[in-house]
């Protein structure tokens, strides 16, 4: 369904007004997602996950320089095609709840999404109602404005908007961040349901633990580079089936695994102190800690 080959993305950066430099945010990334499959893209803050979503949707920041190839349903995903397919065949559940218009009720927002996907006014209104019901949002929530919704309800409104155009690729960017466990499970179950309907789903998250049970494949992204793509089922035991030390470290750092193996502290850090990676400026460091310090170590 979606096929990405050697995608490199650079953003301009001005040290002084006349001195343009380029920051490489995605570095030679390749991945594929099949229909009916959830492909989790896991990485710390700043790894480039949201930029990957923007590159697929054709919503990159001004001045972005991109190379490599994107294919959707076997045909090149050109800028023109991205514009045609966005909100129809390609849907994004955005990371920010600010994507909801604060002055518009849930049902109206979802029906606007249906209108953009080509439905007539009356059909759109009814299909919005249907989509909101599908996500277990009641009549009160249909009429509510964004500030009257809980975080989980707002995420479900965004999911309803993404689902309404009957897209075949859905990108969910951090759909469960900031939710309590019950709301999180509900949102993740709704994402699993999309894959069970045959849609290809990219699940972007830093939460490996909760992504694994619903995912088929996992790509670990670090500082814009693909560290490893593997089956979700490879995350088991002590991580013997994982090829990269970084993926093993992420796996072993999960609370249930921490006491059985070396643990790591994973920090989001914009001043890299990682000796092996001194060329980079922004990003994440993984520090291997001795076992005695494990009790204090948790992923945020
Ligand atoms: N519009 C932009 N202009 C310049 N740099 C940007 C822009 N958007 C993102 N970046 C930089 O690109 C890198 C990757 O950003 P991105 O938003 O893709 O990270 P992410 O993995 O989604 O992080 P998070 O988990 O915090 O959402 C970061 O270093 C960020 O500062
Ligand atoms: Ni992001």
Short mmCIF file of N, CA, C and O in Angstrom, two decimals, residues 102-211:
data_model
loop_
_atom_site.label_atom_id
_atom_site.label_comp_id
_atom_site.label_asym_id
_atom_site.label_seq_id
_atom_site.Cartn_x
_atom_site.Cartn_y
_atom_site.Cartn_z
N UNK A 102 -11.69 25.34 17.62
CA UNK A 102 -12.29 25.53 18.95
C UNK A 102 -13.73 26.04 18.92
O UNK A 102 -14.45 25.92 19.91
N UNK A 103 -14.15 26.59 17.78
CA UNK A 103 -15.48 27.20 17.72
C UNK A 103 -16.51 26.32 17.04
O UNK A 103 -17.61 26.77 16.71
N UNK A 104 -16.14 25.06 16.81
CA UNK A 104 -17.02 24.20 16.01
C UNK A 104 -17.32 22.90 16.78
O UNK A 104 -16.42 22.30 17.36
N UNK A 105 -18.59 22.49 16.76
CA UNK A 105 -19.00 21.27 17.48
C UNK A 105 -18.39 20.03 16.81
O UNK A 105 -18.03 20.06 15.63
N UNK A 106 -18.34 18.94 17.59
CA UNK A 106 -17.73 17.70 17.07
C UNK A 106 -18.39 17.26 15.77
O UNK A 106 -17.71 16.95 14.79
N UNK A 107 -19.74 17.23 15.79
CA UNK A 107 -20.42 16.69 14.61
C UNK A 107 -20.15 17.55 13.37
O UNK A 107 -19.96 17.03 12.27
N UNK A 108 -20.09 18.88 13.59
CA UNK A 108 -19.83 19.76 12.44
C UNK A 108 -18.40 19.54 11.90
O UNK A 108 -18.19 19.49 10.69
N UNK A 109 -17.43 19.39 12.84
CA UNK A 109 -16.04 19.18 12.38
C UNK A 109 -15.95 17.90 11.54
O UNK A 109 -15.30 17.87 10.50
N UNK A 110 -16.60 16.84 12.05
CA UNK A 110 -16.51 15.57 11.35
C UNK A 110 -17.26 15.66 10.01
O UNK A 110 -16.81 15.12 9.01
N UNK A 111 -18.38 16.39 10.01
CA UNK A 111 -19.11 16.48 8.74
C UNK A 111 -18.34 17.33 7.73
O UNK A 111 -18.39 17.05 6.53
N UNK A 112 -17.57 18.30 8.20
CA UNK A 112 -16.71 19.05 7.28
C UNK A 112 -15.68 18.12 6.64
O UNK A 112 -15.40 18.21 5.45
N UNK A 113 -15.13 17.24 7.48
CA UNK A 113 -14.15 16.27 6.93
C UNK A 113 -14.82 15.39 5.87
O UNK A 113 -14.22 15.10 4.83
N UNK A 114 -16.08 15.03 6.11
CA UNK A 114 -16.81 14.22 5.14
C UNK A 114 -17.07 15.00 3.85
O UNK A 114 -16.98 14.46 2.74
N UNK A 115 -17.37 16.30 4.00
CA UNK A 115 -17.59 17.15 2.83
C UNK A 115 -16.31 17.24 2.00
O UNK A 115 -16.35 17.14 0.77
N UNK A 116 -15.17 17.42 2.72
CA UNK A 116 -13.87 17.49 2.01
C UNK A 116 -13.60 16.18 1.28
O UNK A 116 -12.94 16.16 0.25
N UNK A 117 -14.11 15.08 1.82
CA UNK A 117 -13.89 13.78 1.18
C UNK A 117 -14.89 13.55 0.05
O UNK A 117 -14.92 12.47 -0.54
N UNK A 118 -15.74 14.55 -0.22
CA UNK A 118 -16.60 14.48 -1.40
C UNK A 118 -18.05 14.12 -1.14
O UNK A 118 -18.82 13.93 -2.08
N UNK A 119 -18.47 14.04 0.12
CA UNK A 119 -19.87 13.68 0.40
C UNK A 119 -20.77 14.91 0.32
O UNK A 119 -20.33 16.03 0.60
N UNK A 120 -22.04 14.69 -0.04
CA UNK A 120 -22.99 15.80 -0.09
C UNK A 120 -23.32 16.23 1.34
O UNK A 120 -23.05 15.50 2.30
N UNK A 121 -23.91 17.44 1.48
CA UNK A 121 -24.14 18.02 2.79
C UNK A 121 -24.94 17.09 3.71
O UNK A 121 -24.56 16.84 4.86
N UNK A 122 -26.06 16.57 3.21
CA UNK A 122 -26.92 15.73 4.05
C UNK A 122 -26.24 14.41 4.39
O UNK A 122 -26.28 13.96 5.53
N UNK A 123 -25.63 13.82 3.39
CA UNK A 123 -24.94 12.55 3.63
C UNK A 123 -23.82 12.76 4.66
O UNK A 123 -23.64 11.96 5.59
N UNK A 124 -23.08 13.88 4.50
CA UNK A 124 -21.95 14.17 5.40
C UNK A 124 -22.42 14.27 6.84
O UNK A 124 -21.80 13.75 7.76
N UNK A 125 -23.55 14.98 7.04
CA UNK A 125 -24.06 15.17 8.40
C UNK A 125 -24.39 13.82 9.04
O UNK A 125 -24.07 13.55 10.19
N UNK A 126 -25.03 12.96 8.26
CA UNK A 126 -25.40 11.64 8.80
C UNK A 126 -24.19 10.73 9.00
O UNK A 126 -24.11 10.01 9.99
N UNK A 127 -23.26 10.79 8.05
CA UNK A 127 -22.10 9.91 8.23
C UNK A 127 -21.23 10.39 9.39
O UNK A 127 -20.60 9.60 10.07
N UNK A 128 -21.26 11.73 9.66
CA UNK A 128 -20.53 12.24 10.83
C UNK A 128 -21.14 11.66 12.11
O UNK A 128 -20.42 11.21 13.01
N UNK A 129 -22.46 11.66 12.15
CA UNK A 129 -23.15 11.11 13.32
C UNK A 129 -22.78 9.64 13.51
O UNK A 129 -22.46 9.18 14.61
N UNK A 130 -22.77 8.93 12.42
CA UNK A 130 -22.46 7.51 12.43
C UNK A 130 -21.03 7.28 12.92
O UNK A 130 -20.76 6.43 13.77
N UNK A 131 -20.10 8.09 12.39
CA UNK A 131 -18.68 7.93 12.75
C UNK A 131 -18.46 8.23 14.23
O UNK A 131 -17.69 7.53 14.91
N UNK A 132 -19.15 9.27 14.74
CA UNK A 132 -18.98 9.61 16.16
C UNK A 132 -19.58 8.50 17.03
O UNK A 132 -19.00 8.13 18.06
N UNK A 133 -20.71 7.96 16.62
CA UNK A 133 -21.29 6.83 17.36
C UNK A 133 -20.34 5.64 17.36
O UNK A 133 -20.19 4.96 18.37
N UNK A 134 -19.71 5.43 16.21
CA UNK A 134 -18.76 4.32 16.09
C UNK A 134 -17.67 4.42 17.14
O UNK A 134 -17.19 3.42 17.66
N UNK A 135 -17.26 5.66 17.45
CA UNK A 135 -16.23 5.86 18.48
C UNK A 135 -16.84 6.09 19.86
O UNK A 135 -16.22 6.68 20.73
N UNK A 136 -18.05 5.62 20.03
CA UNK A 136 -18.75 5.67 21.31
C UNK A 136 -18.82 7.08 21.90
O UNK A 136 -18.61 7.27 23.09
N UNK A 137 -19.06 8.04 21.03
CA UNK A 137 -19.28 9.41 21.51
C UNK A 137 -20.79 9.66 21.47
O UNK A 137 -21.43 9.44 20.43
N UNK A 138 -21.34 10.06 22.61
CA UNK A 138 -22.80 10.18 22.69
C UNK A 138 -23.30 11.52 22.13
O UNK A 138 -22.51 12.35 21.70
N UNK A 139 -24.62 11.71 22.14
CA UNK A 139 -25.24 12.91 21.56
C UNK A 139 -24.67 14.19 22.17
O UNK A 139 -24.47 15.19 21.49
N UNK A 140 -24.40 14.13 23.46
CA UNK A 140 -23.84 15.29 24.15
C UNK A 140 -22.48 15.65 23.55
O UNK A 140 -22.20 16.81 23.27
N UNK A 141 -21.66 14.62 23.31
CA UNK A 141 -20.33 14.85 22.72
C UNK A 141 -20.45 15.31 21.26
O UNK A 141 -19.62 16.09 20.79
N UNK A 142 -21.49 14.87 20.55
CA UNK A 142 -21.68 15.32 19.16
C UNK A 142 -21.85 16.83 19.12
O UNK A 142 -21.36 17.50 18.22
N UNK A 143 -22.56 17.36 20.12
CA UNK A 143 -22.86 18.80 20.13
C UNK A 143 -21.78 19.63 20.81
O UNK A 143 -21.78 20.85 20.73
N UNK A 144 -20.85 18.94 21.51
CA UNK A 144 -19.86 19.65 22.33
C UNK A 144 -18.79 20.34 21.47
O UNK A 144 -18.51 19.92 20.35
N UNK A 145 -18.23 21.41 22.06
CA UNK A 145 -17.08 22.08 21.45
C UNK A 145 -15.80 21.47 22.03
O UNK A 145 -15.84 20.87 23.11
N UNK A 146 -14.66 21.62 21.32
CA UNK A 146 -13.44 20.94 21.77
C UNK A 146 -13.12 21.12 23.26
O UNK A 146 -12.73 20.17 23.92
N UNK A 147 -13.32 22.35 23.81
CA UNK A 147 -12.94 22.54 25.22
C UNK A 147 -13.85 21.78 26.18
O UNK A 147 -13.53 21.62 27.35
N UNK A 148 -14.98 21.29 25.67
CA UNK A 148 -15.89 20.52 26.54
C UNK A 148 -15.60 19.03 26.48
O UNK A 148 -16.26 18.23 27.15
N UNK A 149 -14.63 18.65 25.68
CA UNK A 149 -14.32 17.22 25.52
C UNK A 149 -13.09 16.86 26.36
O UNK A 149 -12.18 17.67 26.52
N UNK A 150 -13.06 15.63 26.87
CA UNK A 150 -11.83 15.14 27.51
C UNK A 150 -10.80 14.86 26.41
O UNK A 150 -11.14 14.81 25.22
N UNK A 151 -9.54 14.69 26.82
CA UNK A 151 -8.48 14.41 25.84
C UNK A 151 -8.81 13.19 25.00
O UNK A 151 -8.64 13.19 23.78
N UNK A 152 -9.31 12.15 25.66
CA UNK A 152 -9.63 10.91 24.95
C UNK A 152 -10.78 11.09 23.96
O UNK A 152 -10.76 10.55 22.86
N UNK A 153 -11.78 11.91 24.38
CA UNK A 153 -12.91 12.15 23.48
C UNK A 153 -12.43 12.96 22.27
O UNK A 153 -12.81 12.66 21.13
N UNK A 154 -11.59 13.97 22.52
CA UNK A 154 -11.08 14.79 21.41
C UNK A 154 -10.28 13.93 20.43
O UNK A 154 -10.40 14.07 19.21
N UNK A 155 -9.49 13.00 20.96
CA UNK A 155 -8.72 12.11 20.08
C UNK A 155 -9.65 11.23 19.26
O UNK A 155 -9.37 10.92 18.10
N UNK A 156 -10.78 10.84 19.87
CA UNK A 156 -11.73 10.01 19.11
C UNK A 156 -12.45 10.83 18.03
O UNK A 156 -12.79 10.29 16.99
N UNK A 157 -12.66 12.12 18.30
CA UNK A 157 -13.25 12.98 17.24
C UNK A 157 -12.26 13.06 16.07
O UNK A 157 -12.65 12.93 14.90
N UNK A 158 -10.97 13.24 16.39
CA UNK A 158 -9.95 13.29 15.32
C UNK A 158 -9.91 11.96 14.56
O UNK A 158 -9.76 11.94 13.33
N UNK A 159 -10.06 10.86 15.29
CA UNK A 159 -10.06 9.54 14.64
C UNK A 159 -11.29 9.41 13.72
O UNK A 159 -11.18 8.91 12.60
N UNK A 160 -12.44 9.92 14.19
CA UNK A 160 -13.66 9.87 13.36
C UNK A 160 -13.46 10.68 12.08
O UNK A 160 -13.88 10.27 10.99
N UNK A 161 -12.77 11.84 12.21
CA UNK A 161 -12.51 12.68 11.02
C UNK A 161 -11.63 11.94 10.03
O UNK A 161 -11.82 12.02 8.81
N UNK A 162 -10.63 11.20 10.56
CA UNK A 162 -9.71 10.49 9.68
C UNK A 162 -10.40 9.31 9.01
O UNK A 162 -10.09 8.95 7.87
N UNK A 163 -11.37 8.71 9.70
CA UNK A 163 -11.99 7.49 9.22
C UNK A 163 -13.08 7.77 8.17
O UNK A 163 -13.39 6.93 7.32
N UNK A 164 -13.61 8.99 8.21
CA UNK A 164 -14.84 9.26 7.47
C UNK A 164 -14.66 9.23 5.96
O UNK A 164 -15.58 8.89 5.22
N UNK A 165 -13.46 9.56 5.49
CA UNK A 165 -13.25 9.54 4.04
C UNK A 165 -12.96 8.14 3.51
O UNK A 165 -12.66 7.98 2.34
N UNK A 166 -13.02 7.16 4.40
CA UNK A 166 -12.76 5.77 4.00
C UNK A 166 -11.35 5.61 3.40
O UNK A 166 -11.15 4.96 2.39
N UNK A 167 -10.39 6.24 4.08
CA UNK A 167 -9.00 6.21 3.62
C UNK A 167 -8.45 4.79 3.66
O UNK A 167 -8.86 3.99 4.49
N UNK A 168 -7.50 4.51 2.79
CA UNK A 168 -6.87 3.19 2.88
C UNK A 168 -5.54 3.24 3.63
O UNK A 168 -5.03 2.22 4.03
N UNK A 169 -4.99 4.45 3.81
CA UNK A 169 -3.82 4.59 4.69
C UNK A 169 -4.15 5.62 5.76
O UNK A 169 -4.54 6.75 5.45
N UNK A 170 -3.99 5.21 7.01
CA UNK A 170 -4.23 6.13 8.12
C UNK A 170 -2.96 6.26 8.94
O UNK A 170 -2.36 5.25 9.33
N UNK A 171 -2.53 7.50 9.15
CA UNK A 171 -1.36 7.75 9.99
C UNK A 171 -1.86 8.34 11.30
O UNK A 171 -2.49 9.39 11.31
N UNK A 172 -1.59 7.63 12.40
CA UNK A 172 -2.01 8.12 13.71
C UNK A 172 -0.76 8.59 14.44
O UNK A 172 0.11 7.79 14.77
N UNK A 173 -0.67 9.92 14.64
CA UNK A 173 0.54 10.49 15.25
C UNK A 173 0.30 10.69 16.75
O UNK A 173 -0.47 11.55 17.16
N UNK A 174 0.95 9.88 17.55
CA UNK A 174 0.85 9.92 19.02
C UNK A 174 -0.62 9.95 19.46
O UNK A 174 -1.02 10.85 20.21
N UNK A 175 -1.41 8.99 19.04
CA UNK A 175 -2.85 9.08 19.32
C UNK A 175 -3.21 8.89 20.79
O UNK A 175 -4.30 9.24 21.21
N UNK A 176 -2.30 8.32 21.58
CA UNK A 176 -2.69 8.00 22.95
C UNK A 176 -1.93 8.82 23.98
O UNK A 176 -2.03 8.57 25.17
N UNK A 177 -1.18 9.81 23.51
CA UNK A 177 -0.36 10.57 24.45
C UNK A 177 -1.24 11.39 25.41
O UNK A 177 -2.27 11.93 25.01
N UNK A 178 -0.88 11.36 26.67
CA UNK A 178 -1.60 12.16 27.67
C UNK A 178 -2.94 11.58 28.11
O UNK A 178 -3.71 12.28 28.76
N UNK A 179 -3.23 10.35 27.73
CA UNK A 179 -4.53 9.78 28.12
C UNK A 179 -4.37 8.84 29.31
O UNK A 179 -3.31 8.24 29.51
N UNK A 180 -5.45 8.73 30.10
CA UNK A 180 -5.39 7.77 31.20
C UNK A 180 -5.49 6.36 30.60
O UNK A 180 -5.87 6.19 29.43
N UNK A 181 -5.13 5.31 31.38
CA UNK A 181 -5.04 3.97 30.79
C UNK A 181 -6.31 3.51 30.08
O UNK A 181 -6.24 2.91 29.01
N UNK A 182 -7.46 3.85 30.66
CA UNK A 182 -8.72 3.39 30.04
C UNK A 182 -8.95 4.05 28.68
O UNK A 182 -9.27 3.39 27.69
N UNK A 183 -8.74 5.38 28.65
CA UNK A 183 -8.91 6.12 27.39
C UNK A 183 -7.89 5.66 26.35
O UNK A 183 -8.18 5.53 25.17
N UNK A 184 -6.65 5.44 26.83
CA UNK A 184 -5.57 5.00 25.93
C UNK A 184 -5.95 3.66 25.29
O UNK A 184 -5.85 3.49 24.07
N UNK A 185 -6.41 2.73 26.11
CA UNK A 185 -6.75 1.41 25.57
C UNK A 185 -7.88 1.52 24.55
O UNK A 185 -7.90 0.83 23.54
N UNK A 186 -8.81 2.42 24.83
CA UNK A 186 -9.93 2.62 23.92
C UNK A 186 -9.47 3.16 22.57
O UNK A 186 -9.88 2.69 21.51
N UNK A 187 -8.58 4.16 22.63
CA UNK A 187 -8.07 4.76 21.39
C UNK A 187 -7.25 3.73 20.61
O UNK A 187 -7.41 3.58 19.39
N UNK A 188 -6.40 2.96 21.32
CA UNK A 188 -5.58 1.96 20.62
C UNK A 188 -6.45 0.86 20.02
O UNK A 188 -6.19 0.37 18.92
N UNK A 189 -7.52 0.49 20.74
CA UNK A 189 -8.44 -0.53 20.20
C UNK A 189 -9.09 0.00 18.92
O UNK A 189 -9.28 -0.75 17.96
N UNK A 190 -9.42 1.30 18.91
CA UNK A 190 -10.06 1.84 17.71
C UNK A 190 -9.08 1.86 16.54
O UNK A 190 -9.48 1.69 15.38
N UNK A 191 -7.80 2.00 16.84
CA UNK A 191 -6.79 1.96 15.77
C UNK A 191 -6.61 0.54 15.25
O UNK A 191 -6.50 0.31 14.05
N UNK A 192 -6.64 -0.40 16.16
CA UNK A 192 -6.55 -1.81 15.75
C UNK A 192 -7.74 -2.15 14.83
O UNK A 192 -7.59 -2.84 13.82
N UNK A 193 -8.91 -1.59 15.21
CA UNK A 193 -10.12 -1.87 14.41
C UNK A 193 -9.95 -1.38 12.97
O UNK A 193 -10.43 -2.02 12.04
N UNK A 194 -9.25 -0.25 12.79
CA UNK A 194 -9.03 0.27 11.43
C UNK A 194 -8.23 -0.73 10.60
O UNK A 194 -8.55 -0.99 9.44
N UNK A 195 -7.21 -1.33 11.23
CA UNK A 195 -6.40 -2.33 10.51
C UNK A 195 -7.24 -3.57 10.22
O UNK A 195 -7.14 -4.15 9.13
N UNK A 196 -8.09 -3.95 11.16
CA UNK A 196 -8.92 -5.13 10.94
C UNK A 196 -9.92 -4.92 9.81
O UNK A 196 -10.36 -5.87 9.17
N UNK A 197 -10.23 -3.64 9.54
CA UNK A 197 -11.10 -3.33 8.39
C UNK A 197 -10.31 -3.35 7.08
O UNK A 197 -10.86 -3.10 6.03
N UNK A 198 -8.99 -3.57 7.17
CA UNK A 198 -8.19 -3.70 5.95
C UNK A 198 -7.37 -2.47 5.61
O UNK A 198 -6.71 -2.41 4.56
N UNK A 199 -7.43 -1.45 6.48
CA UNK A 199 -6.65 -0.25 6.20
C UNK A 199 -5.19 -0.47 6.60
O UNK A 199 -4.91 -1.27 7.49
N UNK A 200 -4.30 0.22 5.92
CA UNK A 200 -2.89 0.23 6.33
C UNK A 200 -2.75 1.34 7.37
O UNK A 200 -3.23 2.45 7.15
N UNK A 201 -2.13 1.02 8.49
CA UNK A 201 -2.04 2.01 9.57
C UNK A 201 -0.60 2.22 9.97
O UNK A 201 0.14 1.27 10.22
N UNK A 202 -0.18 3.50 10.01
CA UNK A 202 1.11 3.83 10.61
C UNK A 202 0.83 4.41 11.98
O UNK A 202 0.14 5.42 12.12
N UNK A 203 1.33 3.75 13.01
CA UNK A 203 1.10 4.20 14.38
C UNK A 203 2.38 4.83 14.90
O UNK A 203 3.37 4.14 15.16
N UNK A 204 2.37 6.15 15.03
CA UNK A 204 3.55 6.88 15.49
C UNK A 204 3.45 7.07 16.99
O UNK A 204 2.44 7.56 17.50
N UNK A 205 4.47 6.65 17.71
CA UNK A 205 4.41 6.78 19.16
C UNK A 205 5.80 6.65 19.77
O UNK A 205 6.73 6.17 19.14
N UNK A 206 5.94 7.13 21.03
CA UNK A 206 7.17 6.83 21.75
C UNK A 206 6.91 5.68 22.73
O UNK A 206 7.79 5.25 23.45
N UNK A 207 5.68 5.19 22.72
CA UNK A 207 5.24 4.22 23.72
C UNK A 207 5.29 2.80 23.15
O UNK A 207 4.29 2.24 22.73
N UNK A 208 6.50 2.24 23.16
CA UNK A 208 6.71 0.89 22.61
C UNK A 208 5.81 -0.13 23.31
O UNK A 208 5.20 -0.98 22.67
N UNK A 209 5.73 0.02 24.62
CA UNK A 209 5.01 -0.97 25.43
C UNK A 209 3.56 -1.17 24.98
O UNK A 209 3.08 -2.28 24.83
N UNK A 210 2.86 -0.04 24.75
CA UNK A 210 1.45 -0.16 24.39
C UNK A 210 1.23 -0.31 22.89
O UNK A 210 0.14 -0.71 22.47
N UNK A 211 2.25 0.01 22.12
CA UNK A 211 2.11 -0.17 20.66
C UNK A 211 2.26 -1.65 20.30
O UNK A 211 1.58 -2.15 19.40
#
